[in-house]
Coordinates of C-alpha atoms in Angstrom, one line a residue:
M1 CA 71.2 -51.1 53.9
K2 CA 70.3 -51.1 50.1
I3 CA 69.5 -48.0 48.5
L4 CA 68.3 -47.6 44.9
I5 CA 69.0 -44.4 43.0
V6 CA 66.6 -43.9 40.0
D7 CA 67.6 -41.1 37.7
D8 CA 67.9 -40.9 33.9
E9 CA 70.9 -38.6 34.2
M10 CA 74.2 -40.2 34.8
L11 CA 75.7 -37.2 36.4
A12 CA 72.9 -37.0 38.9
R13 CA 73.3 -40.6 39.8
E14 CA 77.1 -40.2 40.3
R15 CA 76.5 -37.2 42.6
L16 CA 74.1 -39.2 44.8
V17 CA 76.6 -42.2 44.8
S18 CA 79.4 -39.8 46.0
L19 CA 77.2 -38.2 48.7
L20 CA 76.0 -41.6 50.0
S21 CA 79.6 -42.8 50.1
E22 CA 80.6 -39.8 52.2
L23 CA 77.8 -40.4 54.6
D24 CA 78.2 -44.1 55.1
N25 CA 80.6 -46.3 53.1
H26 CA 78.6 -49.5 54.1
F27 CA 75.5 -48.6 51.9
S28 CA 74.8 -51.2 49.1
I29 CA 73.9 -48.8 46.2
L30 CA 71.9 -49.8 43.2
E31 CA 71.2 -47.7 40.1
A32 CA 68.4 -47.5 37.4
E33 CA 67.9 -45.1 34.6
H34 CA 64.1 -45.0 34.5
G35 CA 61.0 -46.3 36.2
V36 CA 60.6 -49.6 34.6
D37 CA 64.2 -50.6 35.3
A38 CA 63.6 -49.4 38.9
L39 CA 60.6 -51.7 39.4
T40 CA 62.4 -54.7 38.2
L41 CA 65.3 -54.0 40.5
I42 CA 63.0 -53.4 43.5
S43 CA 61.2 -56.7 42.7
K44 CA 64.6 -58.6 42.7
E45 CA 66.7 -56.7 45.3
S46 CA 64.1 -55.2 47.8
P47 CA 66.0 -52.0 48.7
E48 CA 64.9 -50.3 52.0
I49 CA 65.1 -46.7 50.4
V50 CA 64.5 -45.4 46.8
L51 CA 66.0 -42.0 45.8
L52 CA 63.6 -41.3 43.0
D53 CA 63.7 -38.7 40.3
I54 CA 60.5 -37.5 38.9
R55 CA 60.8 -36.4 35.3
M56 CA 62.1 -39.5 33.4
P57 CA 61.4 -41.3 30.1
I58 CA 59.4 -44.4 29.8
M59 CA 57.9 -44.2 33.2
D60 CA 58.1 -41.2 35.7
G61 CA 58.8 -41.2 39.4
L62 CA 55.3 -40.5 40.4
E63 CA 54.0 -43.6 38.6
V64 CA 56.8 -45.7 40.1
A65 CA 55.5 -44.6 43.6
H66 CA 52.1 -45.5 42.5
H67 CA 53.0 -49.2 41.6
L68 CA 55.2 -49.4 44.7
A69 CA 52.0 -48.7 46.9
G70 CA 50.8 -52.1 45.9
L71 CA 53.6 -54.0 47.4
E72 CA 53.1 -55.7 50.6
S73 CA 56.4 -54.2 52.0
P74 CA 57.2 -51.1 50.0
P75 CA 60.6 -49.3 50.3
A76 CA 60.7 -45.7 51.6
I77 CA 60.6 -43.2 48.8
I78 CA 62.6 -39.9 48.8
F79 CA 62.0 -37.9 45.6
T80 CA 65.0 -36.0 44.1
T81 CA 64.1 -33.4 41.5
A82 CA 65.0 -30.1 40.0
Y83 CA 61.4 -29.0 40.0
Q84 CA 59.2 -27.6 42.8
D85 CA 56.0 -28.2 40.8
Y86 CA 55.6 -31.8 41.9
A87 CA 55.9 -31.3 45.7
L88 CA 52.2 -31.8 46.3
E89 CA 51.9 -34.8 44.2
A90 CA 55.0 -36.3 45.8
F91 CA 53.6 -36.1 49.2
D92 CA 50.2 -37.4 47.9
A93 CA 52.2 -40.4 46.9
Q94 CA 53.4 -40.6 50.6
A95 CA 57.0 -39.8 49.9
I96 CA 59.2 -39.5 53.1
D97 CA 60.9 -36.4 51.8
Y98 CA 61.3 -34.2 48.6
L99 CA 64.9 -33.1 47.8
M100 CA 65.6 -30.3 45.4
K101 CA 68.6 -30.5 43.0
P102 CA 71.5 -29.9 43.5
I103 CA 71.1 -32.0 46.6
R104 CA 73.2 -31.0 49.6
K105 CA 74.8 -33.8 51.7
E106 CA 73.1 -32.3 55.0
R107 CA 69.8 -32.5 53.5
L108 CA 70.2 -35.9 52.0
Q109 CA 71.4 -37.1 55.5
Q110 CA 68.3 -35.7 57.2
A111 CA 66.1 -37.5 54.6
L112 CA 67.8 -40.8 55.2
R113 CA 67.4 -40.5 58.9
K114 CA 63.7 -40.0 58.4
A115 CA 63.4 -43.0 56.1
R116 CA 65.4 -45.2 58.5
A117 CA 63.2 -44.3 61.2
L118 CA 60.3 -45.8 59.6
N119 CA 60.3 -49.6 59.2
R120 CA 58.6 -51.2 56.2
I121 CA 55.3 -51.8 58.2
N122 CA 55.1 -47.9 58.8
V123 CA 55.7 -47.3 55.2
S124 CA 53.0 -49.8 54.0
E125 CA 50.6 -48.1 56.3
L126 CA 51.4 -44.8 54.7
R127 CA 50.9 -46.3 51.3
D128 CA 47.4 -47.5 52.3
K129 CA 46.4 -43.9 52.8
D130 CA 47.2 -42.9 49.2
D131 CA 43.9 -42.3 47.3
S132 CA 45.5 -40.1 44.5
K133 CA 43.9 -40.4 41.1
Y134 CA 47.1 -40.5 39.2
S135 CA 46.7 -42.0 35.8
R136 CA 49.3 -44.5 35.0
S137 CA 51.1 -45.4 31.8
H138 CA 51.6 -49.1 33.1
L139 CA 49.7 -51.6 35.0
S140 CA 51.4 -53.9 37.4
A141 CA 50.9 -57.2 39.4
T142 CA 53.0 -59.4 41.7
V143 CA 53.6 -62.8 39.9
Q144 CA 55.3 -65.4 42.0
G145 CA 56.9 -62.7 44.2
N146 CA 58.1 -60.7 41.3
L147 CA 56.6 -57.3 40.1
Q148 CA 55.5 -57.6 36.4
I149 CA 54.4 -54.6 34.5
I150 CA 52.8 -54.0 31.2
P151 CA 52.1 -50.7 29.1
V152 CA 48.6 -49.6 29.3
N153 CA 48.7 -48.7 25.5
Q154 CA 49.4 -52.4 24.6
I155 CA 46.4 -53.8 26.6
H156 CA 43.5 -55.0 24.2
Y157 CA 40.9 -55.3 26.8
L158 CA 40.3 -55.9 30.6
K159 CA 37.8 -58.5 31.8
A160 CA 36.5 -59.1 35.2
D161 CA 35.6 -62.5 36.8
Q162 CA 34.0 -61.8 40.1
K163 CA 36.6 -59.9 42.1
Y164 CA 39.5 -60.6 39.8
V165 CA 40.5 -58.5 36.7
T166 CA 42.6 -59.9 33.8
A167 CA 44.4 -57.6 31.3
I168 CA 44.7 -59.2 27.9
W169 CA 47.7 -57.9 25.7
P170 CA 50.2 -59.3 23.2
G171 CA 52.4 -60.9 26.0
G172 CA 49.4 -63.0 27.2
E173 CA 47.2 -62.4 30.3
L174 CA 48.1 -60.7 33.6
L175 CA 45.8 -61.0 36.7
I176 CA 45.9 -57.5 38.4
D177 CA 44.7 -56.2 41.7
D178 CA 42.6 -53.2 40.5
S179 CA 38.9 -53.4 40.3
L180 CA 37.2 -52.9 36.9
K181 CA 35.3 -49.8 38.2
S182 CA 38.6 -48.2 39.3
L183 CA 40.2 -48.9 36.0
E184 CA 37.3 -47.5 34.2
E185 CA 37.5 -44.3 36.2
E186 CA 41.3 -44.0 35.8
F187 CA 41.4 -44.6 32.1
A188 CA 38.1 -43.1 31.0
S189 CA 39.6 -41.5 27.9
R190 CA 41.4 -44.7 26.8
F191 CA 38.9 -47.6 27.6
I192 CA 35.2 -48.0 27.2
R193 CA 32.9 -50.3 28.9
V194 CA 31.3 -52.8 26.5
H195 CA 29.8 -55.1 29.0
R196 CA 29.5 -55.1 32.8
N197 CA 32.5 -57.5 32.9
A198 CA 34.7 -55.9 30.2
L199 CA 36.6 -52.7 29.2
V200 CA 38.1 -52.4 25.7
S201 CA 41.0 -50.2 24.6
L202 CA 39.7 -47.6 22.2
R203 CA 42.9 -47.6 20.3
H204 CA 42.5 -51.3 19.4
I205 CA 38.9 -51.2 18.2
Q206 CA 38.4 -52.1 14.5
G207 CA 34.6 -51.9 14.5
M208 CA 31.2 -53.3 15.7
D209 CA 29.3 -56.3 14.2
K210 CA 26.6 -58.8 15.1
D211 CA 27.2 -62.4 16.2
E212 CA 25.2 -65.4 14.8
D213 CA 22.2 -64.6 17.0
G214 CA 22.1 -60.9 16.0
N215 CA 23.6 -59.7 19.2
P216 CA 26.2 -56.7 18.9
C217 CA 29.9 -57.5 19.2
I218 CA 33.1 -55.6 18.9
K219 CA 36.3 -56.6 16.9
L220 CA 39.6 -55.7 18.3
Q221 CA 43.1 -55.6 16.6
G222 CA 45.1 -58.7 17.7
I223 CA 42.0 -60.5 18.9
E224 CA 40.6 -63.3 16.9
S225 CA 37.1 -63.6 18.5
P226 CA 34.8 -60.6 18.8
L227 CA 33.7 -59.6 22.3
P228 CA 30.0 -59.4 23.2
V229 CA 28.7 -55.9 23.7
S230 CA 25.6 -55.7 26.0
R231 CA 22.6 -53.8 24.5
R232 CA 22.8 -51.5 27.5
H233 CA 26.3 -50.3 26.4
A234 CA 25.9 -50.6 22.6
S235 CA 24.8 -47.0 22.0
N236 CA 27.8 -45.7 23.9
V237 CA 30.2 -47.9 22.1
R238 CA 28.8 -46.9 18.7
K239 CA 29.2 -43.3 19.6
A240 CA 32.7 -43.7 20.8
I241 CA 33.6 -45.6 17.5
R242 CA 32.2 -42.7 15.4
Q243 CA 34.4 -40.3 17.3
L244 CA 37.7 -42.3 16.7

């Protein structure tokens, strides 16, 4: 069985490795220092269980859990943390268990038994019930079987084409699974709707202008061609620009 330990503190990872070795020396143990590394490893190695710290740089454990919810066969998540404050959010993210540091061997063993009792179909069913409104710092998508992530603050705009949404960022374009409406609700303070099919990043707005036909359009940093702004949304966009 593969188990991934995700913690930015080396000593915490070493303790978990030691405890796991005492419980079963046949575990295949992987390690990651933060959430982005964890998602990359999970995509490549498909561990059955993830021992996941919550407070970490770059991407915290709660966001990692949110991204894993989108996988067809997600691993079981056991949160490991020194803080009680996140217990409710952890179980909202459908964690199998929540272990307080310093972690005791008996408590870890109990959590592992719970996780092993659930197969991946069961875990996937739990994830489907996750309706939390956690605001992410990254968006993710599965590309040719691999999980790809991009920082939200690097996205120039999001465009919808029927039921598909594409994120445009300096690295190119990424087709994501979220609806434009859900993204608008989640990132209301960071993106604004300029058209029924487009949200633009407030931090990348340079200003508004008019196209050759006199219709409003918006200029974005890093994007050569201005984007059309519908007359319905023009007033809100102008107001948002004045507040930048």
